[in-house]
Structures are given as structure tokens and as C-alpha cells.
Amino acid sequence: MVEIILLIGFIALTIWAFFTNVLWGIIVLIALGLYFYLKRFANLCVMLALRNYGNQNINGCFRWFERAYKRGMNTQQKITYAYYLMREGRVERSENLLNSVLAFQLKPEIKYLAKSNHAILLLKTGRHQEAIEELEEIFPYYKNSNVYGSLGYLYILTGNLIKAKEFNHEAYEYNKENAVILDNMVQLYIRLGDYETAYRYVTELMEKSPSFIEAYYNAALVEKELGKFAEARKHLAHALTIRTTFMSSVSHEEAQELMESLPV
């Protein structure tokens, strides 16, 4: 909608400029062309960056992101760029980019998106209490599965199990189809020592075919405790095929170590 208004404004300005002075008309027309070229080119660069990331060409991904940044990304594209930087452990650049976004007056939904990503960065760099505070600040206004998943995980991680149980059950009621929320339920009941209940959530989680290593590792932890060694081996074998990132809280080495601990 904003782009349409800008286009109408530019056309009106061009017509006025041509009526006033032909030279001014040409200058405005060139400016209009450059504006829309650069805007479209930035969008194309972001699209190519995401395609490269999907093909696991990480260096190619960031080359395209950086081209888009130099051509003039919009705010949401900068947040996306910061997220992928964070995924690959380029946290200093990611945090600088998010801080530069948050330094400006933003629409509420964009501000909350930036803050939720910044909170994940705080979590992944060990600043757990700061991450909790940032998510709790935006949660009343920005409830979604991602925030439920991040905050629910943080309550478990920091050992606040009473709060963790209450909050993760609320998250489960909010979206019981979300793999991260289900994995949080598995982790919660592992921490509570209730492996039978944890296994119920493992069953639901595996039906979603999650794409992150933690889901299979946590499933195997539960299955090992319950003597379901064949299932545990199957899930750990799959875990070892999943590419890990800076965002992963489980490594291939940990998955392999758990595999080797299973009875033959």
C-alpha cells in the first residue's frame, strides 16, 4: 500500500516537473527509476540469499544479503538478515544490525519481531536473564508460537520449573502442533523425572517430523530411560544426519555419545 502511494506521488511529481521545466522532469524521472530499481534489486538479493541458504551455500547466502544491505534493505529484511547471521554464529554483526533497527521508532509489530530475535541472540550468547526480561516485556502484546517456544525453553533452562510447567502447558494449549513447543514439553518432563509423560509428548513430537537435532536427542533420552533402545537408536541415527548451527543446543558429538551409551 505504501509503495502504491509512493508511486502515485512520484508520477504526480514527475508530471508537475515536466510542466514546470523539462530538465527537472527528466531528473525526477531518473530518480523514480533508480528508486524502484534499487528497491526491487534489494528484494531480489534477499530472495537469492534465502535460496542459497536453503541449498546450504552459506557464503553465497551472505554475499547476497550484503548486496541487499548495501542497496537499501527495509527494516523487516534487516531483521531477517540478522536472524541468519545469528544462525551461523556471526553474533556481533547480528547484534549490531538488530540494535541499529531498534534505535529507530518502529511500528509495534516490527519492534516486537526485532526484540524477539534479539532475545534469542541473548539466549544463545548466555545472557539468559536478559533474554527472559526482553521476552516477558513483549509477550503481552506479541503472543505467537515462536515467543511461547523461546520463553518456555528459557524457564526450563534456568530451572524455574514451577513457572516452566505452567507456561509450557499454556503454550501447548496455544499451539499443540508446534514442534518447538512439543519439544519443550518433552524437556520439561525430563527435568521433572516423569519419563512416561515425557514419552507421550515424544510420540506427538515425532509425528511432526521435526527438523532440529534437539527433538531427536531428547526423544532418545526418554526412550533410553524407558528401555526403548531400538527407538532411541533410530532417532539418534537421524539426529546425526541433521545439520547443526549456532542455534543448536545439542551437538553431533553429544548425540553420538548417547548412541554409544545404549546397551547392545
C-alpha atoms as one frame of an Amber mdcrd trajectory, in Angstrom:
protein
   0.000   0.000   0.000   2.828   2.415   0.920   4.613   1.552  -2.319   1.483
   2.356  -4.353   1.118   5.738  -2.607   4.792   6.487  -3.289   4.393   5.520
  -6.935   1.363   7.802  -7.349   3.267  10.604  -5.606   6.307  10.143  -7.855
   4.154  10.127 -11.000   2.369  13.313  -9.901   5.735  14.925  -9.093   7.143
  13.890 -12.490   4.159  15.346 -14.364   4.421  18.590 -12.372   8.177  18.752
 -13.005   7.758  18.287 -16.772   5.155  21.048 -16.890   7.441  23.316 -14.868
  10.769  22.520 -16.528  11.705  19.673 -18.894  15.114  19.247 -17.260  13.534
  18.903 -13.828  11.108  16.395 -15.282  13.964  14.249 -16.603  15.796  14.423
 -13.245  12.688  13.339 -11.319  12.040  10.530 -13.823  15.598   9.223 -13.412
  15.256   9.418  -9.615  11.999   7.474  -9.813  13.625   4.779 -11.939  16.618
   4.477  -9.613  14.418   4.255  -6.520  12.329   1.385  -7.836  15.355  -0.363
  -9.384  17.264  -0.343  -6.092  14.185  -1.412  -4.136  13.454  -4.312  -6.460
  17.136  -5.256  -6.602  17.298  -5.476  -2.779  14.235  -7.753  -2.799  15.854
  -9.959  -5.449  19.086 -10.157  -3.433  17.199 -11.270  -0.301  15.348 -13.915
  -2.299  18.645 -15.241  -3.707  20.211 -15.173  -0.222  17.428 -17.366   1.160
  17.664 -19.716  -1.825  21.418 -20.089  -1.277  20.847 -20.797   2.410  18.305
 -23.475   1.540  20.952 -25.059  -0.705  23.466 -24.847   2.195  25.635 -22.349
   0.301  26.241 -20.226   3.391  28.900 -17.927   1.920  26.742 -17.317  -1.140
  23.795 -16.562   1.127  25.668 -13.833   2.990  27.119 -12.331  -0.171  23.578
 -11.773  -1.446  22.379 -10.490   1.917  25.239  -7.983   1.997  24.423  -6.789
  -1.530  20.837  -6.247  -0.449  22.009  -4.364   2.645  24.161  -2.028   0.534
  21.271  -1.398  -1.894  18.873  -0.452   0.896  17.052  -3.170   2.821  13.770
  -2.418   4.510  13.514  -2.964   8.266  11.989  -6.434   8.071  14.710  -7.571
   5.667  17.360  -6.338   8.117  15.741  -8.419  10.874  15.766 -11.448   8.565
  19.448 -10.835   7.742  20.261 -10.555  11.455  18.482 -13.849  12.147  20.511
 -15.761   9.570  23.736 -14.146  10.791  22.828 -15.391  14.269  22.087 -18.914
  12.990  25.612 -19.129  11.652  27.289 -17.705  14.749  28.044 -14.246  13.359
  26.618 -12.774  16.522  28.477  -9.451  16.641  27.227  -8.421  13.208  23.760
  -9.763  14.030  23.516  -7.840  17.302  24.785  -4.630  15.721  22.169  -4.939
  12.994  19.339  -5.588  15.466  20.455  -2.722  17.699  20.533  -0.386  14.690
  16.948  -1.399  13.857  15.749  -0.961  17.449  17.319   2.502  17.661  14.505
   3.877  15.487  10.805   4.404  16.103   9.112   1.316  14.686   5.621   0.004
  14.148   4.756  -2.192  17.159   4.706  -5.492  15.232   8.133  -4.779  13.690
   9.587  -3.708  17.035   8.331  -6.878  18.725   9.720  -9.032  15.921  13.137
  -7.368  16.290  13.042  -7.729  20.086  12.049 -11.402  19.903  15.043 -12.063
  17.644  17.301 -10.022  19.918  16.099 -12.102  22.873  17.086 -15.302  21.047
  20.538 -13.792  20.474  20.777 -13.029  24.206  19.771 -16.621  24.956  22.331
 -18.112  22.592  25.120 -15.921  23.975  24.439 -16.936  27.572  22.543 -13.857
  28.743  19.558 -15.881  29.902  18.004 -13.485  32.403  18.212 -10.589  29.942
  16.536 -12.777  27.315  13.712 -13.660  29.724  13.163  -9.995  30.610  13.039
  -8.965  26.952  10.546 -11.698  26.044   8.394 -11.049  29.120   8.300  -7.375
  28.127   6.830  -8.090  24.682   4.809 -11.225  25.468   1.557  -9.449  26.489
   1.488  -7.696  23.095   3.135 -10.277  20.835   1.886 -13.777  21.596   2.877
 -16.319  18.981   4.357 -19.806  18.807   7.939 -18.533  18.463   7.761 -16.429
  21.621   5.985 -19.207  23.512   8.724 -21.607  22.396  11.648 -19.348  23.340
  10.276 -18.247  26.710   9.099 -21.750  27.602  12.579 -23.101  26.880  14.221
 -20.357  28.949  12.082 -21.151  32.005  13.197 -24.792  31.761  16.832 -23.853
  31.134  17.014 -21.548  34.151  15.432 -24.148  36.452  12.210 -22.272  37.197
  10.223 -25.499  36.917   7.015 -24.269  38.541   6.836 -21.369  36.106   8.067
 -23.630  33.298   5.279 -26.151  33.849   2.557 -23.510  33.969   3.851 -21.602
  30.972   4.607 -24.594  28.740   1.163 -26.071  29.334  -0.277 -22.699  28.322
   1.931 -22.805  25.221   0.745 -26.334  24.440  -2.872 -25.203  24.605  -1.998
 -22.254  22.369  -0.438 -24.451  19.647  -0.031 -28.172  20.279   1.057 -28.650
  16.654   4.274 -26.656  17.052   7.396 -28.848  17.220   9.391 -26.488  19.468
   6.533 -26.257  21.973   6.221 -30.060  21.963   9.973 -30.456  22.450   9.752
 -28.074  25.410   7.110 -30.357  26.916   9.463 -33.321  26.498  12.320 -31.392
  28.147  10.055 -30.199  30.954   9.050 -33.719  31.944  12.631 -34.974  31.627
  13.605 -32.303  34.160  10.673 -33.348  36.360  11.764 -37.003  36.123   8.416
 -38.092  34.666   9.548 -40.111  31.655   6.172 -41.732  30.975   4.555 -38.320
  30.484   7.590 -37.146  28.522   7.160 -40.117  26.174   3.561 -39.113  25.450
   4.865 -35.817  24.118   7.709 -37.593  22.271   5.055 -39.539  20.355   3.272
 -36.320  19.388   6.561 -34.618  18.521   7.811 -37.380  16.225   4.546 -37.241
  14.264   5.562 -33.704  13.226   8.883 -34.879  11.672  10.837 -32.045  13.344
  13.850 -30.619  11.527  16.061 -29.806  14.541  18.501 -32.148  16.290  17.268
 -31.458  19.835  13.923 -33.145  19.170  15.545 -36.499  18.311  18.157 -36.266
  21.048  15.553 -35.531  23.726  13.314 -38.300  22.372  16.231 -40.733  22.687
  16.926 -39.616  26.267  13.356 -40.522  27.199  13.425 -43.796  25.245  16.678
 -44.840  26.895  15.161 -44.331  30.356  12.112 -46.402  29.355  14.178 -49.209
  27.822  13.046 -48.460  24.266  16.566 -48.818  22.888  15.659 -49.579  19.257
  13.603 -46.377  19.050  16.405 -44.414  20.693  18.963 -45.722  18.163  16.665
 -44.851  15.272  16.162 -41.297  16.497  19.841 -40.741  17.246  20.817 -42.065
  13.810  18.521 -39.451  12.310  19.880 -36.757  14.646  23.369 -37.373  13.240
  22.136 -36.505   9.726  20.813 -33.066  10.731  22.989 -30.037  10.090  23.619
 -28.130  13.306  24.036 -24.364  13.596  24.993 -21.849  16.273  21.331 -22.031
  17.353  21.553 -25.757  18.126  21.794 -26.701  21.799  22.844 -30.291  21.018
  25.918 -31.314  19.017  26.586 -34.368  16.882  29.199 -35.389  19.458  26.562
 -35.456  22.198  24.204 -37.477  20.017  26.990 -39.955  19.205  27.918 -40.241
  22.888  24.294 -41.027  23.795  24.153 -43.598  20.990  27.270 -45.337  22.366
  25.760 -45.424  25.859  22.825 -47.578  24.700  23.001 -51.304  25.516  23.924
 -53.516  22.567
